[in-house]
C-alpha cells in the first residue's frame, strides 16, 4: 500500500521567513495530494491540494510543488505569521471511485516566533 | 452551511466496553470516511461508506464497524475496547467522484 514520509517533524522559523515541508510517496498510482493544517483541539483543515497533472499551485502565501518522477511534493509558506503555527500534514490518494482513502504523513509541527 | 459535525466531543470508557461515535457529513456530501489519530501521529484510515455500504477498509480489526444511514450520516462502533484504542477519531466527508475531503473536529476517546 501507499506510504507517505514527511520531513521535518518540527520546524521553527521567525515571523516573515519562509517555511518548507517535504513529503515523499511510494505508490505511483497516487494522483491527488492535499495538505492539511491542524490546530490544537481541532480537526485537519484543507489548506491547498494538487493533482498529478499539475506541477505547481499557489494560493496567496501558500504554494505546493509536485515532482511525479521523484514521487515527492512540498509545501511552501512565505511571509510566515504567528497564526501559521500548527501541525501540517501531507497526504496522498488515488482517483476517487476506486481507492480514495487518504494516506497521511506523520506531520510537521511549525512554530512561528516573533 | 454546517461543516462536518461529530458527537460526542469527548468520551471516557473502560477496557472491554463498546462505544458508538456519530458523524453528520457536510451538506451535499454523500461519502463518509473514518480515521483514527493517535497522539502525535497522522490520521490512519479506518473505512469509508458510500450508499450505505462499506466501500474500502484500512488495516483495522473487525472490532471496528460502521454504518451509514439514508441521510448520509454515519456511525463508528468499536467493541471490546483496548487501551490502545485511545485516540482522536475523525470523520471526513466528500462528494462521490470528487477528491476533496473535509474533516470534523473529532471525538476524543479515552480508554481506561
Short mmCIF file of C-alpha atoms in Angstrom, two decimals:
data_model
loop_
_atom_site.label_atom_id
_atom_site.label_comp_id
_atom_site.label_asym_id
_atom_site.label_seq_id
_atom_site.Cartn_x
_atom_site.Cartn_y
_atom_site.Cartn_z
CA UNK A 1 0.00 0.00 0.00
CA UNK A 2 0.85 3.66 -0.10
CA UNK A 3 3.44 5.05 2.31
CA UNK A 4 3.97 8.77 2.85
CA UNK A 5 7.04 10.15 4.59
CA UNK A 6 7.18 13.73 5.84
CA UNK A 7 10.10 15.92 6.95
CA UNK A 8 10.95 17.70 9.13
CA UNK A 9 8.94 16.66 12.17
CA UNK A 10 9.41 20.09 13.74
CA UNK A 11 10.22 23.43 12.16
CA UNK A 12 10.81 26.76 13.86
CA UNK A 13 11.00 29.95 11.81
CA UNK A 14 10.93 33.64 12.56
CA UNK A 15 7.95 35.67 11.56
CA UNK A 16 8.31 36.79 7.95
CA UNK A 17 10.60 33.93 6.96
CA UNK A 18 9.62 31.09 4.64
CA UNK A 19 8.86 27.52 5.68
CA UNK A 20 9.20 24.40 3.54
CA UNK A 21 7.82 20.95 4.36
CA UNK A 22 8.65 17.96 2.19
CA UNK A 23 6.87 14.66 1.58
CA UNK A 24 7.59 11.57 -0.46
CA UNK A 25 5.14 8.88 -1.52
CA UNK A 26 5.62 5.32 -2.70
CA UNK A 27 2.62 4.43 -4.90
CA UNK A 28 2.96 5.74 -8.45
CA UNK A 29 -0.83 5.40 -8.82
CA UNK A 30 -1.37 8.23 -6.33
CA UNK A 31 -2.58 11.32 -8.14
CA UNK A 32 -4.06 13.64 -5.53
CA UNK A 33 -2.00 15.36 -2.84
CA UNK A 34 -3.72 17.56 -0.24
CA UNK A 35 -2.15 19.45 2.64
CA UNK A 36 -3.96 19.87 5.93
CA UNK A 37 -3.37 22.22 8.84
CA UNK A 38 -4.38 21.03 12.29
CA UNK A 39 -4.61 23.38 15.24
CA UNK A 40 -4.81 22.20 18.81
CA UNK A 41 -8.15 20.60 19.61
CA UNK A 42 -9.40 20.83 16.03
CA UNK A 43 -9.74 18.55 13.05
CA UNK A 44 -7.48 18.83 9.99
CA UNK A 45 -8.33 21.76 7.72
CA UNK A 46 -7.57 21.56 3.99
CA UNK A 47 -5.28 24.42 3.01
CA UNK A 48 -4.22 23.50 -0.51
CA UNK A 49 -4.16 20.49 -2.82
CA UNK A 50 -2.60 19.47 -6.10
CA UNK A 51 -3.36 16.88 -8.73
CA UNK A 52 -0.78 14.89 -10.62
CA UNK A 53 -1.39 16.70 -13.89
CA UNK A 54 -0.13 19.95 -12.33
CA UNK A 55 3.42 20.71 -11.21
CA UNK A 56 2.74 23.73 -9.00
CA UNK A 57 -0.18 25.52 -7.41
CA UNK A 58 -0.30 28.77 -5.46
CA UNK A 59 -2.82 30.36 -3.15
CA UNK A 60 -1.65 33.66 -1.71
CA UNK A 61 1.23 32.84 0.70
CA UNK A 62 0.95 29.09 0.22
CA UNK A 63 2.29 27.03 -2.67
CA UNK A 64 2.66 23.33 -3.37
CA UNK A 65 5.03 21.71 -5.86
CA UNK A 66 4.89 18.16 -7.18
CA UNK A 67 7.60 16.07 -8.80
CA UNK A 68 5.94 12.91 -10.11
CA UNK A 69 9.17 11.38 -11.34
CA UNK A 70 10.81 11.61 -7.94
CA UNK A 71 7.50 10.98 -6.12
CA UNK A 72 7.81 13.97 -3.84
CA UNK A 73 5.80 17.08 -3.13
CA UNK A 74 6.43 20.11 -0.96
CA UNK A 75 4.52 22.83 0.86
CA UNK A 76 5.94 26.35 0.80
CA UNK A 77 4.67 29.06 3.14
CA UNK A 78 6.05 32.55 2.56
CA UNK A 79 5.95 35.55 4.90
CA UNK A 80 5.04 33.35 7.83
CA UNK A 81 2.80 34.76 10.57
CA UNK A 82 2.22 33.59 14.16
CA UNK A 83 -1.20 32.23 13.14
CA UNK A 84 0.58 29.81 10.79
CA UNK A 85 1.80 27.93 13.88
CA UNK A 86 0.14 24.49 13.78
CA UNK A 87 0.77 20.89 12.74
CA UNK A 88 0.79 20.35 8.98
CA UNK A 89 0.06 17.02 7.33
CA UNK A 90 0.64 15.95 3.75
CA UNK A 91 -1.45 13.16 2.28
CA UNK A 92 -1.80 11.14 -0.90
CA UNK A 93 -4.63 9.26 -2.56
CA UNK A 94 -5.68 7.95 -5.93
CA UNK A 95 -8.66 8.88 -8.03
CA UNK A 96 -11.99 8.66 -6.19
CA UNK A 97 -14.33 5.88 -7.21
CA UNK A 98 -11.58 3.38 -6.69
CA UNK A 99 -9.35 3.58 -3.63
CA UNK A 100 -9.83 7.11 -2.41
CA UNK A 101 -8.55 6.80 1.13
CA UNK A 102 -6.04 9.40 2.24
CA UNK A 103 -2.67 8.17 3.44
CA UNK A 104 -1.13 10.79 5.72
CA UNK A 105 2.41 11.69 6.62
CA UNK A 106 3.43 11.88 10.27
CA UNK A 107 3.07 15.65 10.47
CA UNK A 108 5.28 18.71 10.88
CA UNK A 109 4.89 20.99 13.88
CA UNK A 110 5.54 24.52 12.63
CA UNK A 111 6.29 27.23 15.15
CA UNK A 112 6.49 30.83 14.00
CA UNK A 113 8.30 33.00 16.51
CA UNK A 114 8.10 36.77 16.80
CA UNK B 1 -23.75 25.81 5.90
CA UNK B 2 -22.66 23.45 8.66
CA UNK B 3 -19.49 21.54 8.07
CA UNK B 4 -18.81 18.02 9.27
CA UNK B 5 -20.17 17.57 12.78
CA UNK B 6 -19.20 14.83 15.21
CA UNK B 7 -20.56 13.76 18.56
CA UNK B 8 -19.69 13.43 21.32
CA UNK B 9 -16.58 15.63 21.55
CA UNK B 10 -15.08 13.62 24.40
CA UNK B 11 -15.72 10.16 25.74
CA UNK B 12 -14.23 8.05 28.52
CA UNK B 13 -14.68 4.29 28.53
CA UNK B 14 -13.12 1.32 30.28
CA UNK B 15 -11.47 -1.69 28.71
CA UNK B 16 -13.90 -4.21 27.27
CA UNK B 17 -16.71 -1.73 26.78
CA UNK B 18 -18.30 -0.76 23.50
CA UNK B 19 -18.57 2.74 22.03
CA UNK B 20 -20.54 4.43 19.24
CA UNK B 21 -19.38 7.66 17.62
CA UNK B 22 -21.54 9.73 15.29
CA UNK B 23 -20.91 11.90 12.25
CA UNK B 24 -23.04 14.18 10.10
CA UNK B 25 -21.41 15.00 6.77
CA UNK B 26 -21.15 18.42 5.21
CA UNK B 27 -24.27 19.40 3.30
CA UNK B 28 -24.25 17.88 -0.18
CA UNK B 29 -21.72 15.18 0.66
CA UNK B 30 -22.61 11.51 0.31
CA UNK B 31 -19.38 9.70 1.21
CA UNK B 32 -18.06 9.40 4.76
CA UNK B 33 -14.68 8.13 5.93
CA UNK B 34 -13.42 7.48 9.44
CA UNK B 35 -9.85 7.97 10.62
CA UNK B 36 -8.04 7.24 13.88
CA UNK B 37 -5.41 9.73 15.00
CA UNK B 38 -3.15 8.64 17.84
CA UNK B 39 -1.35 11.36 19.78
CA UNK B 40 1.47 12.86 17.74
CA UNK B 41 0.62 10.84 14.63
CA UNK B 42 -1.12 11.40 11.33
CA UNK B 43 -4.67 10.13 10.83
CA UNK B 44 -4.98 6.46 9.87
CA UNK B 45 -7.81 5.37 7.56
CA UNK B 46 -10.36 3.02 9.15
CA UNK B 47 -13.08 2.69 6.49
CA UNK B 48 -15.25 4.53 4.02
CA UNK B 49 -19.01 4.41 3.46
CA UNK B 50 -20.97 5.25 0.34
CA UNK B 51 -24.58 4.33 -0.47
CA UNK B 52 -24.86 2.76 2.99
CA UNK B 53 -22.15 0.21 2.25
CA UNK B 54 -18.55 -0.12 3.40
CA UNK B 55 -16.54 0.50 0.24
CA UNK B 56 -12.99 0.41 1.50
CA UNK B 57 -11.30 -0.64 4.71
CA UNK B 58 -7.94 0.07 6.26
CA UNK B 59 -5.87 -2.22 8.44
CA UNK B 60 -8.19 -2.30 11.45
CA UNK B 61 -9.68 -5.39 13.17
CA UNK B 62 -13.31 -6.43 12.96
CA UNK B 63 -13.90 -4.84 16.36
CA UNK B 64 -14.25 -1.65 14.32
CA UNK B 65 -17.51 -1.50 12.42
CA UNK B 66 -19.66 1.19 10.95
CA UNK B 67 -22.91 2.15 9.40
CA UNK B 68 -24.21 4.79 7.05
CA UNK B 69 -27.82 5.93 7.11
CA UNK B 70 -30.04 7.08 4.23
CA UNK B 71 -29.39 10.70 5.18
CA UNK B 72 -25.64 10.01 4.71
CA UNK B 73 -24.81 10.34 8.41
CA UNK B 74 -22.60 7.63 9.83
CA UNK B 75 -21.67 5.78 12.99
CA UNK B 76 -18.42 4.18 14.05
CA UNK B 77 -18.69 1.32 16.55
CA UNK B 78 -15.79 -0.15 18.46
CA UNK B 79 -16.30 -3.31 20.51
CA UNK B 80 -14.16 -4.80 23.26
CA UNK B 81 -12.20 -1.59 23.76
CA UNK B 82 -8.47 -1.80 24.37
CA UNK B 83 -6.21 0.79 25.97
CA UNK B 84 -4.62 1.26 22.54
CA UNK B 85 -7.94 2.43 21.09
CA UNK B 86 -7.48 5.73 22.92
CA UNK B 87 -7.22 8.32 20.15
CA UNK B 88 -8.93 11.13 18.31
CA UNK B 89 -11.48 9.70 15.89
CA UNK B 90 -12.06 11.85 12.86
CA UNK B 91 -14.87 11.78 10.35
CA UNK B 92 -14.36 13.16 6.85
CA UNK B 93 -16.92 13.68 4.12
CA UNK B 94 -16.84 14.35 0.40
CA UNK B 95 -18.98 14.14 -2.69
CA UNK B 96 -18.55 10.86 -4.55
CA UNK B 97 -16.33 11.29 -7.57
CA UNK B 98 -14.50 14.25 -6.07
CA UNK B 99 -11.23 14.26 -4.17
CA UNK B 100 -11.68 16.99 -1.58
CA UNK B 101 -12.43 15.71 1.92
CA UNK B 102 -13.49 17.87 4.83
CA UNK B 103 -12.86 16.79 8.40
CA UNK B 104 -14.85 17.23 11.55
CA UNK B 105 -13.30 18.28 14.86
CA UNK B 106 -13.21 14.69 16.03
CA UNK B 107 -14.19 12.68 19.08
CA UNK B 108 -11.51 12.23 21.72
CA UNK B 109 -11.84 8.69 23.12
CA UNK B 110 -10.01 7.74 26.28
CA UNK B 111 -9.98 4.08 27.32
CA UNK B 112 -9.03 3.47 30.95
#
